[in-house]
Structures are given as structure tokens and as C-alpha cells.
Amino acid sequence: MDTADFDYELPDAAIAQSALPQRHASRVLVGSDLSEVPFLAIDSLLCRGDLLVVNTTRVRAARLLGVRVPTGGTCELLLTKHLEGSRWQALAKGSKRLRAGSVVQCGTITATVVTDPRGGVVTVDLATDGDMEDAIEREGVIPLPPYFHGSLSSQERYQTMFATHVGSSASPTAALHFTPEVLLRIEEKGVEMSSVELQVGLDTFRPMGDGEVEDHQIHSERIVIGLDVVEAIRRCRERAGRVIAVGTTVVRALESAGQTATLDAGHIGEYVGETDLFISPGYRFGVVDGLFTNFHAPRTTLLVMIASIVGERWRDIYAHALAKDFRFLSFGDAMYVEVDR
């Protein structure tokens, strides 16, 4: 498969540049028949006995704005990965004069550059008084997607209502639509809920280059699959329910855990670690039966995953969404699709 097979024309006007005042006011396009429901009414797409799984990751306030010591020149460090101890990987802007040994003061955080920049990527040693995560949350700014040029009422608008475990560089945006009102309707329908954690990396926004899809090097992400979701899936299978993922991150986490399990097909085992699973057409889904997700950018691995679920119908779904003025990408509308078995 060529990466060009996953290209389409996305007009700038279709990219949501603002967040809706009410999260559940977004629209949902149903992939099977191209019908539409308001997100508040997604319970109409679910059945008693289904299991809905969300991602509890929280976006880290990873953009640190600082000054170089002693020159006073401005510099920005975007923390992308915690390595070990006080060491972090970061993308540096204004880094022309940064070298190993350079010091950047970011409020109460002192960042000492450990490695010379390579393509803007550096390793830094961070120091502060007290807890480092608390300091980052206090001094940092949440990184927003590169295609979003609007403004938000608060940084919390880019966090989901489930956001608990800090560690992501981007929000699992399919869950941005959820509100307590939505959850109440789901609960009244008799749908069980559970959660996983997948730390979303910045590479989620990176388009695939020219060439074969199979040659694309997909990024790895940390996942945590606890006993609670393992048992929830077991109960769901026993009652012949469906496992519905909220977002591509949940699909990747559950399918990764399914591949490591020694249990019966359709089940998963506990798992903590990295996954580099690349779900592309031809993949056989073992755990997930359905998916709520936003509309994705052209030539991304996220769109490839959608094609793995619905096949070539993704083009009809996306064309219909554009024709009906659905909002695309992070703050856009949602779609619901089921795995072709």
C-alpha cells in the first residue's frame, strides 16, 4: 500500500479552530449508514451489556518558556519524554546557541542541556525545589496541536473529563466530547465503563511520508492495562457484549494487550510497557468491536487505522462528513464505526 492511498483534500475551513462551549454539543456520524446523532445521544448506538473503554491519560504542561543563563536570550523547551531520574528528552526552540552545558531557567525549573541539539532534540537535566511534576504543571503550558490556531477558555478544555494520569503530549481527543450528562445516559442504558492509560506522543500528528505504508516507522507509546479492564472485558464477553473503544489510543492499547495475552481470543492480559503496534489494513482485530473517534488528518497512521476497521468505505464516510460540514481534527466532531468481521 502506498501512503498516497490515504490522502484526501482537507480544506482549512473544515478544521475546527475553536472548542464548542458545551462538549457534548458535537455531532456523531455513524459510519454504517451515514446517519447522524448528537453526541449527547450516543447511548442510542450502544446496547445493554456493552463495555465502553476510555483513556485516562492527562496532557502534561510540557512547554517550558525560559531564558538562557547568563545571556538572557529566550528559549522554549517542549518536554517529549521522561527518560530516567531527572533526565528528559525535549524539543528546543531558539536553540541555535544551545550546547551541552547550556543552562535555561524556566521559572523555578533549571534545565541543564546534556547533549548538543540534533534536529532540535536535546536531552536536559531538570532541577527544582519540590516535586518536579508539580513544578512542570505550575510553570509549563499545555502544547496544542500544530494545526490549531485558535484560543481556549482554559487549558482544561484540552483535557478530557477522565484525565488523571499525567504523561501525554496530546489529548485523546475522542473523549473530549464526554460530559456527566453523557455518562448518566450510558449508565442508564446498562453499559459498563472501564479505562486504560496510553501516553500520547507528539508523533501522533506526524504525517507519513512518500512510499509504502509498511515502511513507515511508527512511534512507540507507553500503555498501562490494569486488572480492572481485564476483568471488565471478561465480563463483557460472558454476556455477549461488545467492546467499544473511545479513541484510537484505546484501540492501540487494547489490541496491544491482546497480542501479549495467553488467554482465549477476545480477551486481554494485564500489561505495562511500550507498544509500537501499527494497525493497518489486513490487521485482524482480536479485542475491539467498535470505535468512537474524531476525523483525522490525511496520510496519518490514525487514518490508516480507520481504513483497517471499515476498509475503503473510509473515503465515503469522510467525503460525506466534509459535504455535511462536520468539524475535523482535535476539536471537531466525532464518528462511530464498527469493525468489519
CSV table of C-alpha atoms in Angstrom, one decimal:
chain,number,residue,atom,x,y,z
A,1,MET,CA,0.0,0.0,0.0
A,2,ASP,CA,1.2,3.5,-0.9
A,3,THR,CA,0.8,6.3,1.7
A,4,ALA,CA,-0.9,8.3,-1.1
A,5,ASP,CA,-3.8,5.8,-0.8
A,6,PHE,CA,-4.6,7.6,2.5
A,7,ASP,CA,-4.6,11.1,1.2
A,8,TYR,CA,-7.6,13.4,0.7
A,9,GLU,CA,-8.2,17.1,0.4
A,10,LEU,CA,-8.9,18.7,3.8
A,11,PRO,CA,-9.9,22.3,3.5
A,12,ASP,CA,-8.6,24.7,6.2
A,13,ALA,CA,-12.2,25.7,6.8
A,14,ALA,CA,-13.1,22.2,7.9
A,15,ILE,CA,-10.5,22.2,10.7
A,16,ALA,CA,-12.1,23.2,14.0
A,17,GLN,CA,-10.4,26.3,15.3
A,18,SER,CA,-12.5,26.6,18.4
A,19,ALA,CA,-13.9,24.4,21.1
A,20,LEU,CA,-17.7,24.2,21.4
A,21,PRO,CA,-19.0,25.8,24.6
A,22,GLN,CA,-20.7,22.6,25.5
A,23,ARG,CA,-18.6,19.5,25.0
A,24,HIS,CA,-21.5,17.1,24.1
A,25,ALA,CA,-22.9,19.6,21.6
A,26,SER,CA,-20.8,17.9,18.9
A,27,ARG,CA,-22.2,15.7,16.2
A,28,VAL,CA,-21.6,12.0,15.5
A,29,LEU,CA,-21.5,10.5,12.0
A,30,VAL,CA,-22.5,6.8,12.0
A,31,GLY,CA,-20.2,5.0,9.5
A,32,SER,CA,-22.5,2.1,8.7
A,33,ASP,CA,-25.4,4.2,7.2
A,34,LEU,CA,-24.1,7.8,7.3
A,35,SER,CA,-26.8,8.8,9.7
A,36,GLU,CA,-26.1,11.4,12.4
A,37,VAL,CA,-26.8,11.7,16.1
A,38,PRO,CA,-25.9,14.3,18.7
A,39,PHE,CA,-23.1,13.2,20.9
A,40,LEU,CA,-25.4,13.5,23.9
A,41,ALA,CA,-27.4,10.7,22.4
A,42,ILE,CA,-24.5,8.2,21.8
A,43,ASP,CA,-26.3,5.8,24.1
A,44,SER,CA,-28.6,5.1,21.2
A,45,LEU,CA,-25.6,3.5,19.4
A,46,LEU,CA,-24.8,1.2,22.4
A,47,CYS,CA,-26.5,-1.9,23.7
A,48,ARG,CA,-27.1,-3.1,27.2
A,49,GLY,CA,-24.1,-5.2,28.1
A,50,ASP,CA,-21.6,-3.4,26.0
A,51,LEU,CA,-18.3,-2.2,27.5
A,52,LEU,CA,-17.1,1.4,26.8
A,53,VAL,CA,-13.3,1.9,27.4
A,54,VAL,CA,-11.7,5.3,27.8
A,55,ASN,CA,-8.1,6.6,28.1
A,56,THR,CA,-7.3,8.3,31.5
A,57,THR,CA,-4.1,10.0,30.4
A,58,ARG,CA,-3.6,13.7,31.1
A,59,VAL,CA,-1.7,16.1,28.9
A,60,ARG,CA,1.4,17.4,30.6
A,61,ALA,CA,2.0,21.1,30.6
A,62,ALA,CA,5.2,20.4,28.7
A,63,ARG,CA,6.0,23.7,27.1
A,64,LEU,CA,8.6,25.5,29.2
A,65,LEU,CA,9.4,29.1,28.3
A,66,GLY,CA,12.7,30.2,29.7
A,67,VAL,CA,15.8,32.3,29.3
A,68,ARG,CA,19.4,31.2,28.7
A,69,VAL,CA,21.8,31.8,31.6
A,70,PRO,CA,23.6,34.2,31.7
A,71,THR,CA,22.8,35.8,28.3
A,72,GLY,CA,19.1,36.2,28.9
A,73,GLY,CA,18.1,35.0,25.4
A,74,THR,CA,14.7,33.4,25.2
A,75,CYS,CA,14.3,29.7,24.6
A,76,GLU,CA,11.5,27.2,24.7
A,77,LEU,CA,11.8,23.6,25.7
A,78,LEU,CA,9.0,21.1,24.9
A,79,LEU,CA,9.4,18.1,27.0
A,80,THR,CA,8.6,15.0,24.9
A,81,LYS,CA,9.7,12.1,27.1
A,82,HIS,CA,10.8,11.4,30.6
A,83,LEU,CA,14.0,9.3,30.3
A,84,GLU,CA,15.1,8.4,33.8
A,85,GLY,CA,15.7,10.3,37.1
A,86,SER,CA,16.0,14.0,36.3
A,87,ARG,CA,16.7,13.4,32.6
A,88,TRP,CA,14.2,14.4,29.9
A,89,GLN,CA,14.1,14.5,26.1
A,90,ALA,CA,12.9,17.8,24.7
A,91,LEU,CA,12.5,19.8,21.5
A,92,ALA,CA,14.3,23.1,21.8
A,93,LYS,CA,13.2,26.3,20.0
A,94,GLY,CA,15.6,29.2,19.9
A,95,SER,CA,18.3,26.6,20.3
A,96,LYS,CA,20.9,27.9,17.9
A,97,ARG,CA,23.4,28.7,20.7
A,98,LEU,CA,22.4,25.8,23.0
A,99,ARG,CA,25.2,23.3,23.6
A,100,ALA,CA,25.9,20.6,26.1
A,101,GLY,CA,26.3,22.5,29.4
A,102,SER,CA,24.0,25.4,28.5
A,103,VAL,CA,21.5,26.4,31.2
A,104,VAL,CA,18.0,27.5,30.7
A,105,GLN,CA,15.9,29.0,33.5
A,106,CYS,CA,12.2,28.3,33.2
A,107,GLY,CA,10.7,29.9,36.3
A,108,THR,CA,11.5,27.7,39.2
A,109,ILE,CA,12.9,25.0,37.0
A,110,THR,CA,16.5,24.9,36.0
A,111,ALA,CA,17.2,23.0,32.8
A,112,THR,CA,20.8,22.0,32.0
A,113,VAL,CA,21.4,20.8,28.5
A,114,VAL,CA,23.2,17.4,28.5
A,115,THR,CA,23.6,16.8,24.7
A,116,ASP,CA,24.1,19.0,21.7
A,117,PRO,CA,20.9,19.6,19.7
A,118,ARG,CA,20.2,17.2,16.9
A,119,GLY,CA,17.4,18.3,14.7
A,120,GLY,CA,16.3,20.5,17.7
A,121,VAL,CA,16.1,17.4,20.0
A,122,VAL,CA,18.1,17.7,23.2
A,123,THR,CA,18.5,15.8,26.5
A,124,VAL,CA,18.1,18.0,29.5
A,125,ASP,CA,18.6,17.6,33.3
A,126,LEU,CA,15.8,19.3,35.2
A,127,ALA,CA,16.1,20.6,38.8
A,128,THR,CA,13.7,22.3,41.1
A,129,ASP,CA,12.7,22.6,44.7
A,130,GLY,CA,10.0,20.1,45.5
A,131,ASP,CA,8.2,17.7,43.2
A,132,MET,CA,9.1,18.0,39.5
A,133,GLU,CA,5.7,17.2,38.1
A,134,ASP,CA,4.1,19.8,40.3
A,135,ALA,CA,6.7,22.3,39.1
A,136,ILE,CA,6.1,21.5,35.4
A,137,GLU,CA,2.3,21.8,35.9
A,138,ARG,CA,2.9,25.2,37.5
A,139,GLU,CA,5.5,26.6,35.1
A,140,GLY,CA,4.5,24.9,31.9
A,141,VAL,CA,1.9,25.4,29.2
A,142,ILE,CA,-0.1,22.6,27.5
A,143,PRO,CA,1.1,22.1,23.9
A,144,LEU,CA,-1.8,22.4,21.5
A,145,PRO,CA,-1.9,20.7,18.1
A,146,PRO,CA,0.1,22.4,15.3
A,147,TYR,CA,-2.9,22.9,13.1
A,148,PHE,CA,-4.9,24.6,15.9
A,149,HIS,CA,-4.6,28.4,15.7
A,150,GLY,CA,-7.5,29.4,17.9
A,151,SER,CA,-7.7,30.0,21.6
A,152,LEU,CA,-9.2,28.2,24.5
A,153,SER,CA,-11.1,29.4,27.5
A,154,SER,CA,-8.7,27.5,29.7
A,155,GLN,CA,-6.1,24.8,29.5
A,156,GLU,CA,-8.5,22.4,31.0
A,157,ARG,CA,-10.6,22.5,27.8
A,158,TYR,CA,-7.9,20.3,26.1
A,159,GLN,CA,-8.2,17.8,28.9
A,160,THR,CA,-10.8,15.1,28.9
A,161,MET,CA,-13.1,14.6,31.9
A,162,PHE,CA,-11.3,11.3,32.5
A,163,ALA,CA,-7.8,12.9,32.6
A,164,THR,CA,-6.0,11.5,35.7
A,165,HIS,CA,-2.5,10.2,34.9
A,166,VAL,CA,-0.1,12.9,33.6
A,167,GLY,CA,2.2,11.9,30.8
A,168,SER,CA,0.8,12.7,27.3
A,169,SER,CA,1.9,15.3,24.8
A,170,ALA,CA,-1.5,15.4,23.2
A,171,SER,CA,-5.1,14.7,24.3
A,172,PRO,CA,-7.0,11.6,23.4
A,173,THR,CA,-9.5,13.8,21.7
A,174,ALA,CA,-12.3,11.4,21.1
A,175,ALA,CA,-13.1,11.7,24.8
A,176,LEU,CA,-13.2,15.5,24.8
A,177,HIS,CA,-17.0,15.2,23.9
A,178,PHE,CA,-17.9,13.4,27.1
A,179,THR,CA,-19.8,15.1,30.0
A,180,PRO,CA,-21.5,13.8,33.1
A,181,GLU,CA,-24.8,14.0,31.2
A,182,VAL,CA,-23.5,11.6,28.6
A,183,LEU,CA,-22.2,9.2,31.2
A,184,LEU,CA,-25.5,9.2,33.0
A,185,ARG,CA,-27.4,8.2,29.8
A,186,ILE,CA,-24.8,5.5,29.2
A,187,GLU,CA,-25.1,4.1,32.7
A,188,GLU,CA,-28.9,4.1,32.4
A,189,LYS,CA,-28.6,2.1,29.2
A,190,GLY,CA,-26.8,-0.7,31.1
A,191,VAL,CA,-23.4,-0.1,29.5
A,192,GLU,CA,-20.3,-0.8,31.6
A,193,MET,CA,-17.3,1.5,31.6
A,194,SER,CA,-13.6,0.9,32.2
A,195,SER,CA,-10.3,2.5,31.3
A,196,VAL,CA,-6.7,2.1,30.1
A,197,GLU,CA,-3.8,4.5,30.0
A,198,LEU,CA,-1.9,5.3,26.9
A,199,GLN,CA,0.6,8.2,26.9
A,200,VAL,CA,0.0,10.0,23.6
A,201,GLY,CA,3.2,11.2,21.9
A,202,LEU,CA,3.8,14.2,19.6
A,203,ASP,CA,4.3,11.8,16.7
A,204,THR,CA,0.6,11.3,16.6
A,205,PHE,CA,0.4,14.4,14.5
A,206,ARG,CA,3.2,13.4,12.1
A,207,PRO,CA,2.0,12.5,8.6
A,208,MET,CA,3.5,9.6,6.7
A,209,GLY,CA,6.0,10.5,4.0
A,210,ASP,CA,6.0,9.2,0.4
A,211,GLY,CA,6.5,5.5,0.0
A,212,GLU,CA,4.9,2.3,1.3
A,213,VAL,CA,2.8,2.3,4.4
A,214,GLU,CA,4.6,-0.8,5.6
A,215,ASP,CA,7.9,1.1,5.6
A,216,HIS,CA,6.6,3.9,7.9
A,217,GLN,CA,8.3,3.8,11.3
A,218,ILE,CA,5.5,4.2,13.8
A,219,HIS,CA,6.3,5.7,17.2
A,220,SER,CA,6.1,3.7,20.4
A,221,GLU,CA,3.9,4.8,23.3
A,222,ARG,CA,3.6,3.7,26.9
A,223,ILE,CA,0.4,1.8,27.9
A,224,VAL,CA,-0.9,0.6,31.2
A,225,ILE,CA,-3.6,-2.2,31.2
A,226,GLY,CA,-4.8,-2.9,34.7
A,227,LEU,CA,-6.7,-5.9,36.1
A,228,ASP,CA,-9.9,-3.9,36.3
A,229,VAL,CA,-10.2,-3.6,32.5
A,230,VAL,CA,-9.1,-7.2,32.0
A,231,GLU,CA,-11.9,-8.3,34.2
A,232,ALA,CA,-14.4,-5.9,32.6
A,233,ILE,CA,-13.6,-7.4,29.2
A,234,ARG,CA,-14.0,-10.9,30.6
A,235,ARG,CA,-17.5,-10.0,31.9
A,236,CYS,CA,-18.4,-8.3,28.6
A,237,ARG,CA,-17.5,-11.5,26.7
A,238,GLU,CA,-19.5,-13.7,29.1
A,239,ARG,CA,-22.7,-11.6,28.4
A,240,ALA,CA,-22.0,-11.4,24.7
A,241,GLY,CA,-21.5,-7.7,24.8
A,242,ARG,CA,-19.3,-5.5,22.5
A,243,VAL,CA,-16.0,-3.8,23.5
A,244,ILE,CA,-16.3,-0.2,22.3
A,245,ALA,CA,-13.1,2.0,22.3
A,246,VAL,CA,-13.2,5.7,22.8
A,247,GLY,CA,-10.4,6.8,20.6
A,248,THR,CA,-7.6,5.3,18.5
A,249,THR,CA,-5.4,5.3,21.6
A,250,VAL,CA,-7.7,2.8,23.3
A,251,VAL,CA,-7.8,0.6,20.3
A,252,ARG,CA,-4.0,0.5,20.2
A,253,ALA,CA,-3.7,-0.2,23.9
A,254,LEU,CA,-6.3,-3.0,23.9
A,255,GLU,CA,-5.1,-4.7,20.8
A,256,SER,CA,-1.5,-4.5,22.0
A,257,ALA,CA,-2.5,-6.1,25.3
A,258,GLY,CA,-4.5,-8.7,23.4
A,259,GLN,CA,-1.4,-9.7,21.5
A,260,THR,CA,0.6,-10.3,24.7
A,261,ALA,CA,-2.2,-12.3,26.4
A,262,THR,CA,-2.2,-16.1,26.7
A,263,LEU,CA,-5.9,-16.0,27.2
A,264,ASP,CA,-8.7,-17.0,24.9
A,265,ALA,CA,-9.3,-14.9,21.8
A,266,GLY,CA,-11.1,-11.7,22.5
A,267,HIS,CA,-9.5,-11.3,26.0
A,268,ILE,CA,-6.5,-9.4,27.2
A,269,GLY,CA,-4.0,-9.7,30.0
A,270,GLU,CA,-2.5,-7.1,32.3
A,271,TYR,CA,0.3,-5.2,30.7
A,272,VAL,CA,2.6,-2.2,31.4
A,273,GLY,CA,5.2,-1.2,28.8
A,274,GLU,CA,5.8,0.3,25.4
A,275,THR,CA,3.8,-0.6,22.3
A,276,ASP,CA,4.8,0.0,18.7
A,277,LEU,CA,1.8,-1.8,17.2
A,278,PHE,CA,0.9,-0.4,13.8
A,279,ILE,CA,-2.7,-1.3,12.8
A,280,SER,CA,-3.0,-1.2,9.0
A,281,PRO,CA,-5.4,-2.9,6.5
A,282,GLY,CA,-5.3,-6.6,6.8
A,283,TYR,CA,-5.0,-6.5,10.6
A,284,ARG,CA,-7.3,-8.9,12.4
A,285,PHE,CA,-8.9,-7.3,15.4
A,286,GLY,CA,-9.0,-9.5,18.5
A,287,VAL,CA,-10.5,-7.3,21.2
A,288,VAL,CA,-12.2,-4.1,19.9
A,289,ASP,CA,-15.6,-4.3,18.2
A,290,GLY,CA,-16.4,-0.6,17.7
A,291,LEU,CA,-14.8,2.8,17.9
A,292,PHE,CA,-15.8,6.4,18.7
A,293,THR,CA,-13.2,8.7,17.1
A,294,ASN,CA,-12.7,12.2,15.6
A,295,PHE,CA,-11.9,12.8,11.9
A,296,HIS,CA,-8.2,12.5,11.2
A,297,ALA,CA,-5.7,14.3,9.0
A,298,PRO,CA,-4.6,12.9,5.7
A,299,ARG,CA,-1.7,10.5,5.5
A,300,THR,CA,-1.7,9.7,9.2
A,301,THR,CA,-1.4,6.4,10.9
A,302,LEU,CA,-4.7,7.2,12.6
A,303,LEU,CA,-6.5,7.3,9.3
A,304,VAL,CA,-4.8,4.0,8.3
A,305,MET,CA,-6.3,2.5,11.5
A,306,ILE,CA,-9.7,3.7,10.4
A,307,ALA,CA,-9.2,2.1,7.0
A,308,SER,CA,-8.3,-1.1,8.9
A,309,ILE,CA,-11.7,-1.0,10.5
A,310,VAL,CA,-14.0,-0.1,7.7
A,311,GLY,CA,-11.9,-0.7,4.6
A,312,GLU,CA,-12.3,1.6,1.6
A,313,ARG,CA,-15.6,2.9,3.0
A,314,TRP,CA,-13.5,5.5,4.9
A,315,ARG,CA,-13.5,7.6,1.7
A,316,ASP,CA,-17.3,7.7,1.5
A,317,ILE,CA,-17.5,8.5,5.2
A,318,TYR,CA,-15.0,11.3,5.0
A,319,ALA,CA,-16.5,12.7,1.8
A,320,HIS,CA,-19.9,12.7,3.4
A,321,ALA,CA,-18.6,14.4,6.6
A,322,LEU,CA,-17.0,17.2,4.5
A,323,ALA,CA,-20.1,17.7,2.4
A,324,LYS,CA,-22.2,18.0,5.6
A,325,ASP,CA,-19.9,20.4,7.3
A,326,PHE,CA,-18.7,18.2,10.1
A,327,ARG,CA,-15.8,19.7,12.0
A,328,PHE,CA,-12.4,17.9,11.7
A,329,LEU,CA,-9.4,17.1,13.9
A,330,SER,CA,-8.9,17.6,17.6
A,331,PHE,CA,-11.8,20.0,18.5
A,332,GLY,CA,-14.0,18.7,15.7
A,333,ASP,CA,-17.0,16.3,15.6
A,334,ALA,CA,-16.9,12.5,16.0
A,335,MET,CA,-17.7,9.4,14.1
A,336,TYR,CA,-18.8,5.9,15.2
A,337,VAL,CA,-17.6,2.8,13.3
A,338,GLU,CA,-17.8,-0.9,13.9
A,339,VAL,CA,-15.1,-3.5,13.0
A,340,ASP,CA,-15.8,-5.4,9.8
A,341,ARG,CA,-15.6,-9.1,10.8
